[in-house]
Structures are given as C-alpha cells and as structure tokens.
C-alpha cells in the first residue's frame, strides 16, 4: 500500500504552500492551469483522500457573510447592504447577498444555499410571506445548530438570536408629535398591512402620540395600503376627497412621495393645506418640491451594526447573551412640514 | 479490510435517498440533527471516502448564478439584479450577489470566492478601478477555463464573452436631438471621467447629434464630474453663472436631479430657460418638479437578458458564438423638456 499522502506532503513536494495545494485541488483560478494539473495528477497518483481536506475546510472559516433581503427595489435595503459591506471589508470578510423576493420558499432555498458551507453566518430581514404565515422552522434549525444569525428590520421577537431594529414606535411618535406641534389636527396614517411588523409598530407610535396629546383616534384616517393594488389610486382615495386630512404620516418614502404628488394635483398647498412626512432611507425626498421631511432610518448604520454583531458572534468576541440593538431614528425637517410664521 | 462504502449503500442502509445522505454528510439543516448524526457515524465507521462525493459535486451544477456589481447605491444596479433574479427563478437558478465597491482588489476577491465551486457562471459589471487600470487578467483566466461569463453595462470589448449593453451612443444622440428639436442652442453635457466607458460613449452620441445638426461643439459646455468632489458644487459651476446653458444632458439621474434643483435656486424656469434630461433607471425623476424627462436604461430588461445569455451558456442551449446584445433605450418625455406651444 502506498504511503498515506497529506496536503503538507504534497506542498513540500512542490515547494509551495499548503493553501496553494488546497486551492489547486479545488480547481481555483488563482493557481495557474499548469500547476493545478501537476498537483492534481500527483494527488491522484498517491490516491490522496480529500477527507482530511474536507474536514479541514469544514472547521475552517470561510470568511464570508451571507445576507438575505426581501427585495432590492427599496433604497433602504441597498443602504443596509452598503453598511454591512463596508464593515465586513474592514474585518476581512466578503459578503454574498441573496434575495427572497418576499417568498417563504425562496427564503428557505437561500438558507440551504448559504448555510451549506458557503458562509460563516447570516444576516436576514424576514420575507413578507414568512411573516404572514409565521413559518420560522428554518430559523429555529439554524439557531439550534448555533449557526451565527442576525435579524434586522423585519424580525421576529420569539427567535433567539442577535437583532438590529430601528425604534419604529419612537420614530412614528416623534413624527406625529412634530405634526401636532405645527398645528395639524386630522393626521392620516399611510401604513402597510398589519402582518408587516414595521408597519404595525409605526402605527403604534402614531396612536400613542395622538393619545398623549389628547387627540381622539379617527379610525377612518388610518389607511392600510395593499401592495398588490395600484398605489396611486389608493392614495387618491385618502387625499382627493371633499374633506382631506391636514397632515400625512407615511411609513415609507414611496407612499410619502406619491401623497405629495397627489396633494398637488388636488390643488392643496404643502405644507399649509397638508403637511407630509415619511419614513425613509432614500433619495427621492430630497428632490421633491417641496422637499419631504422624513424620519431617517439609518440603513447604513443598521447594516454596520448587524455586521458587527454577526462577526462578534462568529469570532466569539462579543457578549454571550444575544443582543437587540435599537437604533433611534431622527427627524429631518424639510419644507413639507415647515410652516413659515 | 472493510468493504468500500458508497453513498448508494449508505442510502439503502437507512432507507433514504442518496440526496439525503449527501446532504447529511454536508451537515445540511434540511436533515434532522438525529438523522445527520446517525448517517455521519455510520459513514465514519465504514471509513467512507468523500472523494466520489466531491467528484460528483464538482461535476454537478450548483444551479447558482454569481453576480458582481460595482455598487448598490445607484438604483440602476438594483433593477438589473431584479431582472436577473426573476429570470433565474423561472429557470430554477438561485442568485448570489457580491459588490466590488469599484475596487479592483475586491473584484478579484469576489471572483475567487464565487468561481471556487459556488456558482455555475458569472454576470459582472466591471469596477471603476479595473477599468481605469485596464487590469483584466482575472477575466482572461475565467475565459481560458471556459467558465460561463456575461458582462453588462460596463464591459470591455476585448474580452471574449457574452455581453449586454444599452446603446449609449444612440440614447445620448436621441436625447440631444430632442433638445435641439425643442429649440435648445447651448446644450451642456454633465458626464463622468473618460475611463468610465458609458460616460465616454454617451459623450460620443452627444457630439454626433450636435455635428449632424450643424451645431459647433463648444468644449466649455462639456463638464466631467469628479465623483470624489462635492457634486452640487461642481454642478453650480455649470448653472450658477452669468450665461448658463439653455439645456442639460446628464449621464445619470443624480446629476440631472441636482441640476434641476440648482437651476431652480438660480431662478431659472424649467424648461423655458433651461431644459433638462438625464439617463435613468431610477425613481427620483418621477417625483421632481417638474418631473424629469429621461433616457430609460431598461435595467430590468438588461438583467433578464444577461441571465438568459448566461443560462444558455451554462446549459449549452444558445448559439456557440459569443453574443453582444444591445438594448435600445427610449426617451420618456416629461415636463422638464416639454415646451407648451
């Protein structure tokens, strides 16, 4: 029987590093075709068993972070990825991003793809369908296996892992208070369906601000946008009416920008007839006329913090208990809620 | 010596599928912890050699497409990813996205990460630094290895692979012609540094339209924005001057939207004093006042076509020769270039 060959012995034979041999056997393009060919032929001849390599690889870190986001069209998720990416680079990690497209099935398939040895840990914002159906088995499986996992923005409180959120209740409370301070009496809320946690938390902040200012809640001013219907048509039903609200709080920038266009079409002056403010991490608000006030979501910061929590978890450098970091959003007051006195 | 054990024999022993055994040995979370433990213990006991598995995996397709984009903040790349994703899902592929952050080194590191058995093919838009330094060895290496590769938007014509671009010259030509038709005489161009191929192609289309309309080129109206300097300050130098241009063609939406804000600050009326049009795949243009005319980049379509070319290449179902698909951009005329007569 031939002598049992190891990576180390092959490396010594060729006068190269173990890492070069490992890469050559994995057919890496970093190694020249000729060297790869010679190393592979040698390994084959000595019947090299990659078990030891496989084991070594499995225990080795990949230095890659996996990220799963529901969609990429909202600028918010782009800024989060940017934040994750910048922090990860500094710490020597690569980032791989997959989209769930709001689908439970796609989310599970991304989980299987990424946790199959490709990444050291996952940063995830939960898909709409997963939240709607409350199907969290795939998360529970990872957690049971001590696989590093950080949830951000769209989270589930029952899952035992690190989390980063913004203070959605506080942000909506601040914004509603600001509208009350400038004299608004009939503040409409443009929000999402209730199963989107961020939408329902922002509604909570809105209700809390009204109550603490002694303003009675008018349920007819709370509009839950259905993402499967035409957005502008739904917003028209709120604004293009005989007695429109005198202020609008929108849970995202697209709702706010459409409300602004709709109010102007209706002949309303912003902010005197109707003041508008929206949650945002985007660029649209700066360029509308008047520019839109907003509750700044700090997507970039959220990404950085999520990456920091994850890398601490991977490298066992953070606290042992799971963390829930809460980012305080601040108001950026622009002309859409700025009354001249 | 113990009998040589195979995946098939292990599968038979446990009454499960080969795929289940393979997943269990790879520690997949799809398989219950208990089953994984039993299968792995059995495989260890019979000294199962994963070579055959490794070989099988290497020749097997991963059914994953890798995508490398320069950055994620411009909406254009988000729409391309959306297009890739939708086409890929239909064909049963997953998508993994990495960012080069415009860095050559980061691009190379993404190449190594993704082509190391994780994906069946790559869709790439070249990083700014790579284009500036003309360092394409990593691309040439892949091409030599017949690794399926599609370049989009920022390409290099010397690389022998499939490509998808938009007709940048044609788009700029159409837009400049449109400005001439509405009576503009002094059309400024807000473009990028020359090494960004799309910027220099758009400049070519602009020059060609001027020439074919018998308008002399005024070099002082061509402004190359430096992305490392403050954007608004640079745009002010074009517009906030004694004799501003009467039209602006911007090579992206951010330049166009800033030009619009700057012109309004300067007291110019859009489009009577100054008409503005920009290349875009974004949302800002719809919400400015007046809304911005634009050359539609069709990012979604570009993503779909890139994915189609790549999957054809992976599955050997397309033409043998490399394809270069050129998408024709169309003009979307909005109020920023619409003169009332």
XYZ file of C-alpha atoms in Angstrom, chain B residues 45-312:
268
model
C -17.339 3.723 10.873
C -17.088 2.382 7.310
C -14.364 4.904 6.565
C -16.470 6.432 3.812
C -14.273 8.382 1.369
C -15.969 11.503 0.205
C -13.762 11.635 -2.952
C -16.538 10.178 -5.013
C -18.904 12.678 -3.436
C -16.503 15.533 -4.043
C -16.042 14.497 -7.645
C -19.760 14.093 -8.093
C -20.331 17.544 -6.632
C -17.697 19.142 -8.786
C -19.164 17.803 -11.995
C -22.650 18.613 -10.740
C -24.115 22.003 -11.461
C -24.702 24.206 -8.447
C -27.710 25.877 -10.095
C -26.435 29.172 -8.738
C -25.561 32.312 -10.694
C -22.986 34.721 -9.272
C -23.373 38.457 -9.875
C -20.722 41.110 -9.224
C -21.763 44.760 -9.383
C -19.662 47.856 -8.683
C -22.045 49.377 -6.136
C -25.601 49.161 -4.929
C -26.493 52.787 -4.224
C -27.461 53.650 -7.801
C -30.930 52.333 -8.452
C -29.815 51.082 -11.874
C -27.915 48.105 -10.449
C -30.841 47.215 -8.174
C -33.126 46.978 -11.192
C -30.599 44.810 -13.065
C -30.425 42.419 -10.097
C -34.210 42.317 -10.021
C -34.223 41.329 -13.712
C -31.544 38.651 -13.254
C -33.358 37.267 -10.227
C -36.765 36.967 -11.901
C -35.365 35.201 -14.955
C -33.174 32.925 -12.834
C -36.061 31.823 -10.604
C -38.080 30.794 -13.635
C -35.199 28.632 -14.815
C -34.609 27.108 -11.372
C -31.450 29.030 -10.515
C -30.502 30.874 -7.347
C -28.567 34.141 -7.467
C -25.696 35.310 -5.236
C -24.661 38.942 -5.434
C -21.297 40.404 -4.407
C -20.140 44.039 -4.531
C -16.774 45.133 -5.868
C -17.233 48.608 -4.399
C -15.464 49.924 -7.531
C -12.221 48.281 -6.282
C -10.017 46.036 -8.448
C -8.807 44.048 -5.454
C -12.346 43.481 -4.181
C -13.441 42.396 -7.666
C -10.658 39.793 -7.819
C -11.525 38.552 -4.353
C -15.195 38.188 -5.421
C -14.071 36.241 -8.487
C -12.106 33.807 -6.341
C -14.944 33.461 -3.878
C -17.651 32.767 -6.446
C -15.783 30.717 -9.044
C -14.498 28.323 -6.428
C -17.304 25.847 -6.974
C -20.093 28.060 -5.619
C -21.650 29.117 -8.913
C -22.105 27.810 -12.462
C -21.440 31.169 -14.087
C -20.877 34.876 -13.505
C -22.622 38.094 -14.536
C -20.356 41.102 -13.995
C -20.299 44.874 -14.459
C -16.669 45.984 -14.289
C -15.401 48.050 -11.327
C -14.198 51.604 -11.964
C -10.660 50.874 -10.753
C -10.382 47.814 -13.004
C -11.432 49.913 -15.996
C -9.091 52.736 -15.035
C -6.069 50.424 -14.703
C -7.087 48.101 -17.537
C -6.360 45.016 -15.402
C -8.315 42.136 -16.925
C -6.162 39.070 -16.084
C -8.847 37.594 -13.814
C -11.391 37.813 -16.656
C -8.950 36.266 -19.123
C -8.321 33.403 -16.684
C -12.013 32.563 -16.495
C -12.460 32.815 -20.248
C -9.496 30.481 -20.831
C -11.166 27.971 -18.493
C -14.446 28.235 -20.469
C -16.164 29.465 -17.356
C -19.561 30.956 -18.349
C -19.308 34.744 -18.108
C -21.586 37.603 -19.136
C -20.568 41.262 -18.894
C -23.190 44.005 -18.728
C -23.254 47.802 -18.878
C -19.587 48.370 -18.023
C -17.854 45.975 -20.359
C -14.548 45.623 -22.152
C -14.782 44.885 -25.860
C -11.514 42.933 -25.934
C -12.835 40.264 -23.573
C -14.170 37.270 -25.464
C -17.510 36.525 -23.775
C -21.235 37.313 -23.903
C -22.199 40.938 -23.286
C -25.292 43.052 -22.757
C -25.133 46.801 -23.077
C -27.508 49.572 -23.834
C -26.936 51.637 -26.926
C -25.354 54.509 -25.009
C -24.347 56.408 -28.125
C -27.852 56.070 -29.579
C -29.521 57.100 -26.314
C -27.422 60.248 -25.965
C -27.932 61.000 -29.664
C -31.732 60.728 -29.326
C -31.785 62.907 -26.207
C -29.552 65.594 -27.727
C -31.653 65.620 -30.896
C -34.769 66.034 -28.784
C -33.205 69.050 -27.024
C -32.266 70.567 -30.400
C -35.825 69.981 -31.662
C -37.319 71.949 -28.766
C -35.009 74.834 -29.696
C -32.012 74.428 -27.358
C -28.830 76.031 -28.741
C -26.286 75.744 -25.927
C -26.592 72.198 -24.624
C -24.317 71.340 -21.706
C -23.227 67.744 -21.054
C -22.789 66.533 -17.463
C -20.729 63.390 -17.813
C -18.235 61.200 -15.933
C -14.467 60.908 -16.255
C -13.485 59.387 -19.608
C -12.329 55.991 -18.323
C -15.939 55.132 -17.403
C -16.911 53.643 -20.763
C -20.612 54.501 -20.523
C -19.759 58.160 -19.880
C -17.484 58.420 -22.879
C -19.963 56.606 -25.165
C -22.732 58.979 -24.127
C -20.445 61.891 -24.875
C -19.891 60.405 -28.335
C -23.650 60.335 -29.002
C -23.979 63.928 -27.799
C -21.164 65.104 -30.096
C -22.589 63.173 -33.041
C -26.045 64.784 -32.638
C -24.546 68.270 -32.463
C -22.466 67.656 -35.572
C -25.280 66.129 -37.603
C -27.387 69.204 -36.778
C -24.606 71.533 -37.844
C -24.061 72.845 -34.317
C -20.463 73.659 -33.463
C -19.137 71.843 -30.385
C -18.371 74.185 -27.504
C -15.878 72.279 -25.314
C -16.599 74.628 -22.422
C -20.104 73.109 -22.217
C -18.760 69.595 -21.517
C -18.267 69.002 -17.794
C -16.633 65.853 -16.442
C -17.875 65.336 -12.898
C -15.263 64.099 -10.418
C -17.022 61.604 -8.107
C -14.537 62.367 -5.343
C -15.596 66.030 -5.164
C -18.882 67.538 -3.958
C -21.442 67.007 -6.717
C -23.647 70.050 -6.137
C -20.658 72.437 -6.052
C -19.493 71.129 -9.421
C -22.978 71.451 -10.937
C -23.266 75.021 -9.618
C -20.201 75.931 -11.661
C -22.164 74.937 -14.768
C -25.505 76.546 -13.973
C -24.998 79.360 -11.467
C -23.045 81.508 -13.944
C -23.827 84.735 -15.846
C -24.669 82.950 -19.108
C -25.965 79.476 -18.214
C -26.637 76.806 -20.887
C -30.214 76.535 -22.192
C -30.275 72.745 -21.878
C -28.554 69.967 -19.978
C -27.977 66.333 -20.855
C -26.877 64.395 -17.739
C -25.415 60.876 -17.930
C -27.258 59.797 -14.789
C -30.290 60.646 -12.699
C -28.444 62.082 -9.694
C -26.623 64.599 -11.900
C -29.937 65.527 -13.601
C -31.869 65.915 -10.321
C -29.120 68.091 -8.827
C -29.037 70.219 -11.998
C -32.806 70.717 -11.666
C -32.539 71.866 -8.028
C -29.590 74.115 -8.891
C -31.385 75.718 -11.859
C -34.424 76.462 -9.693
C -32.201 78.009 -6.989
C -30.623 80.175 -9.691
C -34.139 81.393 -10.590
C -34.258 79.626 -13.965
C -37.596 78.303 -15.196
C -37.612 74.693 -16.409
C -37.944 74.036 -19.346
C -38.328 77.569 -20.802
C -34.973 78.884 -19.518
C -33.244 75.551 -19.271
C -34.399 72.086 -20.359
C -33.040 69.030 -18.523
C -32.879 65.344 -19.449
C -30.905 62.507 -17.852
C -30.149 58.807 -18.257
C -32.034 56.880 -15.599
C -33.383 53.670 -14.271
C -34.462 55.281 -11.047
C -37.429 56.713 -9.235
C -36.245 60.244 -8.499
C -37.147 61.623 -11.951
C -40.853 60.915 -11.481
C -41.084 62.950 -8.301
C -39.110 66.125 -9.085
C -40.950 69.319 -10.001
C -41.243 69.476 -12.941
C -40.759 65.734 -13.454
C -37.557 64.945 -15.369
C -37.501 63.656 -18.925
C -35.200 60.701 -19.224
C -33.427 58.171 -21.382
C -34.774 54.913 -19.982
C -31.951 52.450 -19.305
C -34.100 49.324 -19.019
C -32.050 47.865 -16.165
C -34.642 45.159 -15.549
C -34.537 44.048 -19.194
C -30.745 44.156 -19.163
C -30.720 41.837 -16.133
C -33.129 39.415 -17.790
C -31.092 39.277 -20.987
C -27.816 38.810 -19.104
C -29.368 35.924 -17.142
C -30.727 34.372 -20.338
C -27.321 34.546 -22.072
C -25.598 33.069 -19.036
C -28.026 30.198 -18.520
C -27.868 29.371 -22.241
